[in-house]
Short mmCIF file of C-alpha atoms in Angstrom, two decimals:
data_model
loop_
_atom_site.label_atom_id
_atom_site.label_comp_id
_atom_site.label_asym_id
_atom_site.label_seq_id
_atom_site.Cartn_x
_atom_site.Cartn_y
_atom_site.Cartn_z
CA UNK A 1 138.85 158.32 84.61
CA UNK A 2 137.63 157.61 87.98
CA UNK A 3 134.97 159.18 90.39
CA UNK A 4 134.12 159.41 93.91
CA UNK A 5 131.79 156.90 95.63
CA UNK A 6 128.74 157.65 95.66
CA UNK A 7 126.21 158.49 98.36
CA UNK A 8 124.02 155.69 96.65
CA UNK A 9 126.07 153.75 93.70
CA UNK A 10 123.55 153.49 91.06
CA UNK A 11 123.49 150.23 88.79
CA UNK A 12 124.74 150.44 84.96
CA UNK A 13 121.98 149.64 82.40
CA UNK A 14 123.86 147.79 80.20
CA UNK A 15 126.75 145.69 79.54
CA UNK A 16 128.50 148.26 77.17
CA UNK A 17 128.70 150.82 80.26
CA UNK A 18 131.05 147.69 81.27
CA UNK A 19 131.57 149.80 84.86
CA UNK A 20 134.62 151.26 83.60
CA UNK A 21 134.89 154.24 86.41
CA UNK A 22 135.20 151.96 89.14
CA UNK A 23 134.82 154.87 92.22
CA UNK A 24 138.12 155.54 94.14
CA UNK A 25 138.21 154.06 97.63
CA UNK A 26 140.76 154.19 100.85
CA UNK A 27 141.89 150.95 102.14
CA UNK A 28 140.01 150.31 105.36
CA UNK A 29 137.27 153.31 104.70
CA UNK A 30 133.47 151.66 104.36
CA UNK A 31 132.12 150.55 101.15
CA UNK A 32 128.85 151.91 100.33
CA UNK A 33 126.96 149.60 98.98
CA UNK A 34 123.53 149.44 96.52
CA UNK A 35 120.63 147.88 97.76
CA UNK A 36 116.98 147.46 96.53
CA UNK A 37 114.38 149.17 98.93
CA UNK A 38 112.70 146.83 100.97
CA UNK A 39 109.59 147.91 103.40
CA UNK A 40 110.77 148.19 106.67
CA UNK A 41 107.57 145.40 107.41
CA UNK A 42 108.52 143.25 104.44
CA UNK A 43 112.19 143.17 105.25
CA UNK A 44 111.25 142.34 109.40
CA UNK A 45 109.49 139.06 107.87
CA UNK A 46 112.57 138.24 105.46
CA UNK A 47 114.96 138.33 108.76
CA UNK A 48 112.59 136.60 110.82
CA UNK A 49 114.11 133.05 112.16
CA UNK A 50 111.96 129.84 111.96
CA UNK A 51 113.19 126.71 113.88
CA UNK A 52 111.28 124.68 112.18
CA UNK A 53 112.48 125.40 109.57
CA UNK A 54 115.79 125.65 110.95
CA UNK A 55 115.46 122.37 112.52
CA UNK A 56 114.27 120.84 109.05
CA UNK A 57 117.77 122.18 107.27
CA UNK A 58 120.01 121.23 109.93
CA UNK A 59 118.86 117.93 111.06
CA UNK A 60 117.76 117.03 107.09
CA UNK A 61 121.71 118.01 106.46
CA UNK A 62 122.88 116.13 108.97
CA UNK A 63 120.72 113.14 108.36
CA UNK A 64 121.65 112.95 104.42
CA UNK A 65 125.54 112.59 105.63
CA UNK A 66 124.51 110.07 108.72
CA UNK A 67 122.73 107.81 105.94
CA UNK A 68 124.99 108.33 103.60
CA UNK A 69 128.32 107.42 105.79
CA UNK A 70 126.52 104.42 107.00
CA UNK A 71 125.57 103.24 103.23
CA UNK A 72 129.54 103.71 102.92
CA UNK A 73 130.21 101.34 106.01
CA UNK A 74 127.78 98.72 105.10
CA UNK A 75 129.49 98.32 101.87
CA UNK A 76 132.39 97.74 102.99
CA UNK A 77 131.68 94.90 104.83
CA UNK A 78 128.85 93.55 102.95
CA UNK A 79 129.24 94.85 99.58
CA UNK A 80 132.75 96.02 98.61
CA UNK A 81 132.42 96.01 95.08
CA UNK A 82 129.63 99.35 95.20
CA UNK A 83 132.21 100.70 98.17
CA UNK A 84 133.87 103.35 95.83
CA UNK A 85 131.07 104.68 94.86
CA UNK A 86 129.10 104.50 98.32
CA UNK A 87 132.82 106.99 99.04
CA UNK A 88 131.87 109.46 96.14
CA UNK A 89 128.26 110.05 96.81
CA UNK A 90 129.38 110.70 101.01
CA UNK A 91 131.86 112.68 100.23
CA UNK A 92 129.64 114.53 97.81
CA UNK A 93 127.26 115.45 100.13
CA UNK A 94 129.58 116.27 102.73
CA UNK A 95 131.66 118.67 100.80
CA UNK A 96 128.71 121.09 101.08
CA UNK A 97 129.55 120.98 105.12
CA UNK A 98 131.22 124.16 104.48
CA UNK A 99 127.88 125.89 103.11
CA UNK A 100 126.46 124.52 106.82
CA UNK A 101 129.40 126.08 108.53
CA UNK A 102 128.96 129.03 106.84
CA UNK A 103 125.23 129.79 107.45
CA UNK A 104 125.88 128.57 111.13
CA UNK A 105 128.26 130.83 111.92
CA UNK A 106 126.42 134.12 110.43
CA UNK A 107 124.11 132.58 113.27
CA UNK A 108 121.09 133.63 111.02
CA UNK A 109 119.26 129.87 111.28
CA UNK A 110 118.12 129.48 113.99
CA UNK A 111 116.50 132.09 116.67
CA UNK A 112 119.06 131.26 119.71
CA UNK A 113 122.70 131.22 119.46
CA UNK A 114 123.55 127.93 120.55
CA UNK A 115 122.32 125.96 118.49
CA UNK A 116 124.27 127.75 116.14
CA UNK A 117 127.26 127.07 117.28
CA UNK A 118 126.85 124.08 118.34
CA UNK A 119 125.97 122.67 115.04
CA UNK A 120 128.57 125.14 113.63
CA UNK A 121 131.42 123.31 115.39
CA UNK A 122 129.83 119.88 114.33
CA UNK A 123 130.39 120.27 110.91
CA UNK A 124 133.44 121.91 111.29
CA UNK A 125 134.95 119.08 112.98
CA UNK A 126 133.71 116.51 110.45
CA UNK A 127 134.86 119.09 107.68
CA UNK A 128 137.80 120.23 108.89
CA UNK A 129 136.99 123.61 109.14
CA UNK A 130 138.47 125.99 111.82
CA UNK A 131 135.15 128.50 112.03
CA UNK A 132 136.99 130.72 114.19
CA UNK A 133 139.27 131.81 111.76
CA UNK A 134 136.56 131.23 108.34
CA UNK A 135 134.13 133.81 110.34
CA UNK A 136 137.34 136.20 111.17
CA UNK A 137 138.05 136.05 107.42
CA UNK A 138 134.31 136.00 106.18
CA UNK A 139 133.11 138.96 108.45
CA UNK A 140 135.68 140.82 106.17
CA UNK A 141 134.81 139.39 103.28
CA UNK A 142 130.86 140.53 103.25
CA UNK A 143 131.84 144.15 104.28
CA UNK A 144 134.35 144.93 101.34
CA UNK A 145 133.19 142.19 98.75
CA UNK A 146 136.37 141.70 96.10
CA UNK A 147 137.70 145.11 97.50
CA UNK A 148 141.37 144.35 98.38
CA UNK A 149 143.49 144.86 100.47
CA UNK A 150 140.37 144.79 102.64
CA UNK A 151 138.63 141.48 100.82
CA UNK A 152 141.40 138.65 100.63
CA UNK A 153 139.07 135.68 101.02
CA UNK A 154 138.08 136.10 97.48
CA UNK A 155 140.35 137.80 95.05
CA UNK A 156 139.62 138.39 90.78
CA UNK A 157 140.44 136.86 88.65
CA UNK A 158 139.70 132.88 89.29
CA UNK A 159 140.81 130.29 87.35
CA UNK A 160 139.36 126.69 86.72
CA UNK A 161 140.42 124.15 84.90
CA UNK A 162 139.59 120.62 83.48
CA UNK A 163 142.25 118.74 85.40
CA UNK A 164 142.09 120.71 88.76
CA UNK A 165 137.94 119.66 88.25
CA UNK A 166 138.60 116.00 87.62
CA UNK A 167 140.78 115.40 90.20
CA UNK A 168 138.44 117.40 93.13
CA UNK A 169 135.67 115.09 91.39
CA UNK A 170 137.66 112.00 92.73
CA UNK A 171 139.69 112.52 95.71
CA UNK A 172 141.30 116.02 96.58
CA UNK A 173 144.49 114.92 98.24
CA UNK A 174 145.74 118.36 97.98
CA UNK A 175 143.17 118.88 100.16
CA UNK A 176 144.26 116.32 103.09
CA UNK A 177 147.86 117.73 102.85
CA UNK A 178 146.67 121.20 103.39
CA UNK A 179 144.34 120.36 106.04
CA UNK A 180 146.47 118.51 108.20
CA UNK A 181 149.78 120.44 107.68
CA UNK A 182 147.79 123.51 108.05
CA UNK A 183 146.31 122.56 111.22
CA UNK A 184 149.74 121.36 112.47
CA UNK A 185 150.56 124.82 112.18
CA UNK A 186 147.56 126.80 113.36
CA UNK A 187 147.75 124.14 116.78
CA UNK A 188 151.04 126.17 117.13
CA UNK A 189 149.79 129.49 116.99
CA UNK A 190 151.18 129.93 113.60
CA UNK A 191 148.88 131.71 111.07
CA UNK A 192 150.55 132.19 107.51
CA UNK A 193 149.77 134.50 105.16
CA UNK A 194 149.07 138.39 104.79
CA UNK A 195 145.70 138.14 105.21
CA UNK A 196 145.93 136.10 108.53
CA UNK A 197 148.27 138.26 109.53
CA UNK A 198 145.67 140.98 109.14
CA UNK A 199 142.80 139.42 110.41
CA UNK A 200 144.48 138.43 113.77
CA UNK A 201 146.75 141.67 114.31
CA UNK A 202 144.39 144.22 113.19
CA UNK A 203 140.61 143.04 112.86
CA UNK A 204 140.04 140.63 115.86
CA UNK A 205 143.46 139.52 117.54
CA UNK A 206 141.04 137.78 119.86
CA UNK A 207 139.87 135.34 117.64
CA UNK A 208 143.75 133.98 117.24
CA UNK A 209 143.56 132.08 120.38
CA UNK A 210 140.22 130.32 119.72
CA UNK A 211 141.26 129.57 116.20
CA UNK A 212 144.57 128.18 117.64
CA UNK A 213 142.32 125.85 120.26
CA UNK A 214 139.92 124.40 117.68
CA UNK A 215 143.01 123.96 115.49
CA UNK A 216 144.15 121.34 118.73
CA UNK A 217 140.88 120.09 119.00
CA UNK A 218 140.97 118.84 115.65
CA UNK A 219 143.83 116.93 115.40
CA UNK A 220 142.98 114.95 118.93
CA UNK A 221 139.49 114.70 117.85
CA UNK A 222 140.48 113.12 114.66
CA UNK A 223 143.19 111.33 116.03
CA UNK A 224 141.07 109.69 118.46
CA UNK A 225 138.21 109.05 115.62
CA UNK A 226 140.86 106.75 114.08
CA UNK A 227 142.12 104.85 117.03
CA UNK A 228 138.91 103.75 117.88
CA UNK A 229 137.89 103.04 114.97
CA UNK A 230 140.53 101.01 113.83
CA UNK A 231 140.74 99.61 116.91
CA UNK A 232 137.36 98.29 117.09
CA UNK A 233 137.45 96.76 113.50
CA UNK A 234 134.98 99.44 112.06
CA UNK A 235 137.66 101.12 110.09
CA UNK A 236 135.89 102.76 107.52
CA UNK A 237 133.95 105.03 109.94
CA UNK A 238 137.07 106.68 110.05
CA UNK A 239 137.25 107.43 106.54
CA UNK A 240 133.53 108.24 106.68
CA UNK A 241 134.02 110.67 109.11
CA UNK A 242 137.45 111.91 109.15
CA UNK A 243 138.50 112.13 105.38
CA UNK A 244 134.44 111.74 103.53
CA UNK A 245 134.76 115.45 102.58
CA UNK A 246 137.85 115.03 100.57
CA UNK A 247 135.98 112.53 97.77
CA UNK A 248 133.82 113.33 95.24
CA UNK A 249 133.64 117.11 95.31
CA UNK A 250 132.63 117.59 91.86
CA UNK A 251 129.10 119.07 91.90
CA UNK A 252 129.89 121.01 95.26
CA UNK A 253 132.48 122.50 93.42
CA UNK A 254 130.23 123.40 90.26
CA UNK A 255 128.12 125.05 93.12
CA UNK A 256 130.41 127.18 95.41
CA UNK A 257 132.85 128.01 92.78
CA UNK A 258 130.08 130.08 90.38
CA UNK A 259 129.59 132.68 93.34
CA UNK A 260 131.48 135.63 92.08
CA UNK A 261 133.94 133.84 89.13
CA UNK A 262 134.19 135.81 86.24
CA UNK A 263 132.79 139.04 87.64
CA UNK A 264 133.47 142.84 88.30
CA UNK A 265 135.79 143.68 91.61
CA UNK A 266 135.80 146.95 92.93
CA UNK A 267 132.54 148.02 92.53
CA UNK A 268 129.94 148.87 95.33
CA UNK A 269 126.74 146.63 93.85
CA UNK A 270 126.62 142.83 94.81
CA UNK A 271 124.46 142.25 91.57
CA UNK A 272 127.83 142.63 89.47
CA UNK A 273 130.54 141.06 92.04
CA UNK A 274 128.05 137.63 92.95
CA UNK A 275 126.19 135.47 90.86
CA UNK A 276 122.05 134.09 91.94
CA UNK A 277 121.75 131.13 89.87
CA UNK A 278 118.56 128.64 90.09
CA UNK A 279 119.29 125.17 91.03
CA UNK A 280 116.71 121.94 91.95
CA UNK A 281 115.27 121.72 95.07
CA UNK A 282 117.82 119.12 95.93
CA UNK A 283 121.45 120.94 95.57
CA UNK A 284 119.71 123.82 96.71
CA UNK A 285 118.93 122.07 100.18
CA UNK A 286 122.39 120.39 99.74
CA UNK A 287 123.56 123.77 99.10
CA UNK A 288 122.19 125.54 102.39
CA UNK A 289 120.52 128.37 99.43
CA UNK A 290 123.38 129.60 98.69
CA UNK A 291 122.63 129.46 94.87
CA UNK A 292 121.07 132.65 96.26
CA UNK A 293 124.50 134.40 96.74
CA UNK A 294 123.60 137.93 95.14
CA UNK A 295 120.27 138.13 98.06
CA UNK A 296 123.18 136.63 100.54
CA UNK A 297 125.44 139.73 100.51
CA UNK A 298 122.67 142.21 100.09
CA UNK A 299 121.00 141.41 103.27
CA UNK A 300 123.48 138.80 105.10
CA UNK A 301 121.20 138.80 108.30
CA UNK A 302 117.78 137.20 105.73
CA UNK A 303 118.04 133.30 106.93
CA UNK A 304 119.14 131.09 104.19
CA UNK A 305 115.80 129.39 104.23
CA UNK A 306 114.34 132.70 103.18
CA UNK A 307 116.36 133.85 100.34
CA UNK A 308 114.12 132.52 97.46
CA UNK A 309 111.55 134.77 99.13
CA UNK A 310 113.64 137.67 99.28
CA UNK A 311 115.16 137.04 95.41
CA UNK A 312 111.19 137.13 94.27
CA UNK A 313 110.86 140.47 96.25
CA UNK A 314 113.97 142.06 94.58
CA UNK A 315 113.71 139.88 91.45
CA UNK A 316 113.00 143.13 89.35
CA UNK A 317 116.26 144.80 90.57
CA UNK A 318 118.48 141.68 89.25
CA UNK A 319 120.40 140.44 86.03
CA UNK A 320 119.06 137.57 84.74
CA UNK A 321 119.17 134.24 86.68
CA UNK A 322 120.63 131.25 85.03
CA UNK A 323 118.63 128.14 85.12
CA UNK A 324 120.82 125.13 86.42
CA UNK A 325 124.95 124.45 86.63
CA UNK A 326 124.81 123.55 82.77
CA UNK A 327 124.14 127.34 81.45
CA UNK A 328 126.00 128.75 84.43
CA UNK A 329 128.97 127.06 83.62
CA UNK A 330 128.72 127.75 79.78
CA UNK A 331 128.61 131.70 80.77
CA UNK A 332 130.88 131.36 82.91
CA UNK A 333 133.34 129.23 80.99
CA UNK A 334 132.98 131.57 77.70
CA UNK A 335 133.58 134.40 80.04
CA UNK A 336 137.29 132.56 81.51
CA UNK A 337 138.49 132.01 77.55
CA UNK A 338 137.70 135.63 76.59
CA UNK A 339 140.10 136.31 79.70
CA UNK A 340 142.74 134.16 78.60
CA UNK A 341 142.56 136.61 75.59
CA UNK A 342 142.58 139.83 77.43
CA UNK A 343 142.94 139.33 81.37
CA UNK A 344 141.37 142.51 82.24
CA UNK A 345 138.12 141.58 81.20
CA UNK A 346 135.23 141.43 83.72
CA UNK A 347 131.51 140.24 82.51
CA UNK A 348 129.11 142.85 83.96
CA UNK A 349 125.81 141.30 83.90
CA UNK A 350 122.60 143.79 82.06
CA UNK A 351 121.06 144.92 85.07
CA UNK A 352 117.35 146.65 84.68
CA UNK A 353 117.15 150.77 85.62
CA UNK A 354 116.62 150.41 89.07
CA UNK A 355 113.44 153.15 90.04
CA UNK A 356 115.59 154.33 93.26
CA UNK A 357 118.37 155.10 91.01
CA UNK A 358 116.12 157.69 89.11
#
């Protein structure tokens, strides 16, 4: 049986109502979404941009991967044998670049756009990340959360496995081939796939040509990266730099992948389609707060360096939190056998009777 949406979707109260009558939607129309009440006051200091504190997430980022490629450098030279792992724990760190990228381009860090993009496009480059296209795609993706056609950046159900894990711990060369080829193509003007075909025919065809640009930009940039640096006898900065967020991708991974694994599609409340989990004070800086993911989608516009705040405003409204990557992973991974078993399961979190929904 299914229903209408509703003017205000109100939350289930326990896992056994297992959100069954998922409401009927158009492709296209808007999804209308449940959020806590916030105080119009309240919510004003939640969006408010700091940069300071801007300044201390950025530039701290950026510093970890600046210390962190040189470590890699100076091992090379002076101590080869710790080299390898020098790699890892660079690449580590940057794999989160796209977590950076991400927050930059929602241009929520800091108070002037610029900066934002400026920074945006840094660790884009180093990433190889074509923002143009990611924010064309992502735009799409916070409007109609696992909603598809409408939602193709993340489509149920996701899969994980032990060897796919172990070899993104050590180097993902998949990852290279994609880039490059990939890029080859976008510096072309060629955009596979039906959801770039969608995002650059029907949601922002204007974004195609910028995407297509930065797409060129890349390859010279990179191109030029190695030249010089091979030239000049400092080869490894090019590794550093150009191919550092293709190693050791492991805990990144353990991070980004938890955000909405495992969970209910189709239904108009982020605290069932994205996961909050709690994480040290390290990842989560690492991170860009993004451990925060449920807070993220509610109110997209709250700075990342605010969302703890705003998750101990709302905390009442939420499922439980789990504590660290260990018991995320153990939910989540007990939830991906019981789909092997029957693939239409979706774990729908016990969420608390929210007091607008009565």
């Amino acid at each position: 049986m299914e229903t209408t949406v509703p003017e205000t979707a109100p939350p289930p109260d326990s896992p056994e109502t297992a959100l069954l009558e998922k409401p009927t939607r158009d492709p296209g129309s808007p999804v209308k979404w449940y959020r806590p009440k916030i105080p119009r006051e309240q919510m004003s200091q939640l969006n408010r941009k700091s940069n300071l504190k801007a300044a201390g997430q950025t530039l701290g980022f950026l510093v970890i991967l600046c210390a962190t490629g040189t470590l890699f450098v100076w091992t090379c030279f002076r101590a080869p044998w710790f080299a390898p792992l020098a790699l890892l724990l660079h690449g580590g760190c940057c794999a989160f670049q796209i977590n950076a990228v991400h927050e930059l381009v929602h241009e929520s860090v800091f108070r002037s756009s610029w900066p934002n993009r400026f920074f945006a496009g840094l660790f884009a480059f180093t990433g190889w990340y074509n923002h143009y296209a990611f924010w064309a795609s992502h735009a799409e993706h916070h409007k109609f959360t696992l909603h598809p056609p409408d939602d193709l950046e993340v489509v149920l159900p996701q899969n994980a496995t032990l060897k796919m894990y172990i070899r993104l711990a050590i180097f993902d060369y998949n990852g290279v081939r994609y880039s490059i080829q990939g890029n080859f193509r976008n510096a072309r003007g060629k955009f596979g796939g039906k959801w770039n075909e969608h995002l650059f025919t029907n949601i922002c065809p204007e974004a195609k040509k910028h995407a297509q640009r930065w797409a060129q930009f890349l390859l010279i940039g990179h191109f030029i990266v190695g030249v010089v640096s091979i030239a000049t006898g400092y080869w490894p900065i090019f590794i550093a730099v150009t191919f550092g967020r293709f190693f050791g991708n492991g805990v990144f991974w353990l991070c980004n992948s938890c955000q909405h694994i495992g969970l209910v599609d189709k239904y108009p409340d982020f605290r069932v389609c994205c996961r909050t989990i709690y994480l040290n004070p390290v990842l989560q800086f690492l991170y860009w707060h993004m451990n925060y993911h449920t807070e993220h989608h509610m109110y997209a516009g709250v700075p990342c360096y605010n969302l703890e705040k705003l998750h101990r405003t709302i905390q009442h409204e939420l499922p439980e939190t789990p504590n660290g990557l260990y018991r995320t992973w153990k939910q989540i991974s007990e939830i991906l056998a019981r789909q092997k078993v029957d693939p239409t399961y979706q774990f729908v979190p016990k969420l608390p009777i929210s007091q607008q929904a009565n």
